[in-house]
PDB file of C-alpha atoms in Angstrom:
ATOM      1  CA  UNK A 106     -58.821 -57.162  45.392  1.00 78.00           C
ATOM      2  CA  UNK A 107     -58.695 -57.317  49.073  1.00 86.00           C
ATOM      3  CA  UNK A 108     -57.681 -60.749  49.216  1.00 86.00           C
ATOM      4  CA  UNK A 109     -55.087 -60.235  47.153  1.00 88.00           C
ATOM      5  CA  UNK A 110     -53.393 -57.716  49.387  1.00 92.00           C
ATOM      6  CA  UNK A 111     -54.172 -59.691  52.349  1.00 91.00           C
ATOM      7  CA  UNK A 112     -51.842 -62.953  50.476  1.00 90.00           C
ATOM      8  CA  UNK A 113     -49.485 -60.161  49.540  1.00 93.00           C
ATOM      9  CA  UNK A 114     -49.178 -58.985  52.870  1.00 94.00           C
ATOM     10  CA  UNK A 115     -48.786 -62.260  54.156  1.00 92.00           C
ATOM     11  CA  UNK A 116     -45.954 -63.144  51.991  1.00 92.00           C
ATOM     12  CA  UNK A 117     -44.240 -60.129  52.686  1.00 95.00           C
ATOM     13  CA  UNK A 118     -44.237 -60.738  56.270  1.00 95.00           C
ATOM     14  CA  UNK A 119     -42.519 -64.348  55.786  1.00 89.00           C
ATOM     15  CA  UNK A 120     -39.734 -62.585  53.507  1.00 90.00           C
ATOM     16  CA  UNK A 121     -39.353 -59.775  56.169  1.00 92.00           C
ATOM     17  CA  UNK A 122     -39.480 -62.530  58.962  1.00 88.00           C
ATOM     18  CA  UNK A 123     -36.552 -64.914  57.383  1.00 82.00           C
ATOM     19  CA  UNK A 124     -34.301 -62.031  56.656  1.00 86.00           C
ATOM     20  CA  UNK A 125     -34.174 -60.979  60.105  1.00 87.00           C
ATOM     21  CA  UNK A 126     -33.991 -64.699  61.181  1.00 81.00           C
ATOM     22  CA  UNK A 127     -31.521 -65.254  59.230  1.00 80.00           C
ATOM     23  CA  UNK A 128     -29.433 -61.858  60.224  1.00 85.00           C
ATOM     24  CA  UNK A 129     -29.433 -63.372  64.363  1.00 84.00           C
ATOM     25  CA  UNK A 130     -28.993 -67.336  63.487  1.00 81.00           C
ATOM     26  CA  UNK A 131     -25.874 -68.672  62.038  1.00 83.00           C
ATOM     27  CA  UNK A 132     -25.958 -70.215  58.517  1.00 78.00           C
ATOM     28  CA  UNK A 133     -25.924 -73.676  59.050  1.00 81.00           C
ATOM     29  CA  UNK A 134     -28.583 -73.781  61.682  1.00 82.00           C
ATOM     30  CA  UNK A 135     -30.837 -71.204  58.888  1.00 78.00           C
ATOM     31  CA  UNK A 136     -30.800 -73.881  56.257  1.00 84.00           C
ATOM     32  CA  UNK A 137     -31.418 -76.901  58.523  1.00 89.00           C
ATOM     33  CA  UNK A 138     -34.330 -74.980  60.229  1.00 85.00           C
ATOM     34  CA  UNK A 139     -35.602 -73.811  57.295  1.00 84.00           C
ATOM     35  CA  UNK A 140     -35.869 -77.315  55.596  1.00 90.00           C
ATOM     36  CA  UNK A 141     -37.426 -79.161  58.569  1.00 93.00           C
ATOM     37  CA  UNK A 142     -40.002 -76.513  58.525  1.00 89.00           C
ATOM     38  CA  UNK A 143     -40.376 -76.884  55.120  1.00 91.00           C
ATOM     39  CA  UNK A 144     -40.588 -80.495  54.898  1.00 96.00           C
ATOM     40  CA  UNK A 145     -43.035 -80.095  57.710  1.00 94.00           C
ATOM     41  CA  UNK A 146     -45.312 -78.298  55.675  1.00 94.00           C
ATOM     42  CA  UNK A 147     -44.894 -81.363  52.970  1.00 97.00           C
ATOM     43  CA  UNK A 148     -45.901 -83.889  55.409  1.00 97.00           C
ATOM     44  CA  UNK A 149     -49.068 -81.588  57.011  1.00 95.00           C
ATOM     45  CA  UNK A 150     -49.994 -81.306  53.153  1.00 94.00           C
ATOM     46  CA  UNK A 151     -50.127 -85.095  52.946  1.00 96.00           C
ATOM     47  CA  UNK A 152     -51.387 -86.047  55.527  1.00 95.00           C
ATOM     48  CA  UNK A 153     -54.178 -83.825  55.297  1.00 92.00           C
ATOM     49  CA  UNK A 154     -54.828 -85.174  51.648  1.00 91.00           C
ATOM     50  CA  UNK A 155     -54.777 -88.681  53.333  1.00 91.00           C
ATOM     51  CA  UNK A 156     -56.764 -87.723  55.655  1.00 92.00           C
ATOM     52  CA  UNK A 157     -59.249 -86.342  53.431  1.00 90.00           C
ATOM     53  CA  UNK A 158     -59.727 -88.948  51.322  1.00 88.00           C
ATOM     54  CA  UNK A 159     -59.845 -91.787  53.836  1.00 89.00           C
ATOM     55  CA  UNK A 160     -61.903 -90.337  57.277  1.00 85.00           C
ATOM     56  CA  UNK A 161     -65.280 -89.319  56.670  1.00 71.00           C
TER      57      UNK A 161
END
């Protein structure tokens, strides 16, 4: 149960987080940030997949 509300916490931080982000940044420069970072994300995820399978 507790790690549930610690995930739900943490979720509802990012929502709060972006919404306030994206109040103070112009459109444009939300949606470009937000896909680098996401694509970031994709790459770490890889790479650390990679990673695990090949360096022991």
């Amino acid at each position: 149960m507790k790690k549930k509300m610690v995930l739900l916490a943490i979720i509802l931080a990012v929502i709060v987080g972006l919404l306030v982000y994206y109040q103070y940044v112009p459109l444009w420069a939300s949606i470009v940030s937000t896909g680098a970072f996401l694509f970031g994300v994709y790459l770490g995820w890889l790479a650390k997949g990679w990673s695990d399978k090949n360096i022991k």
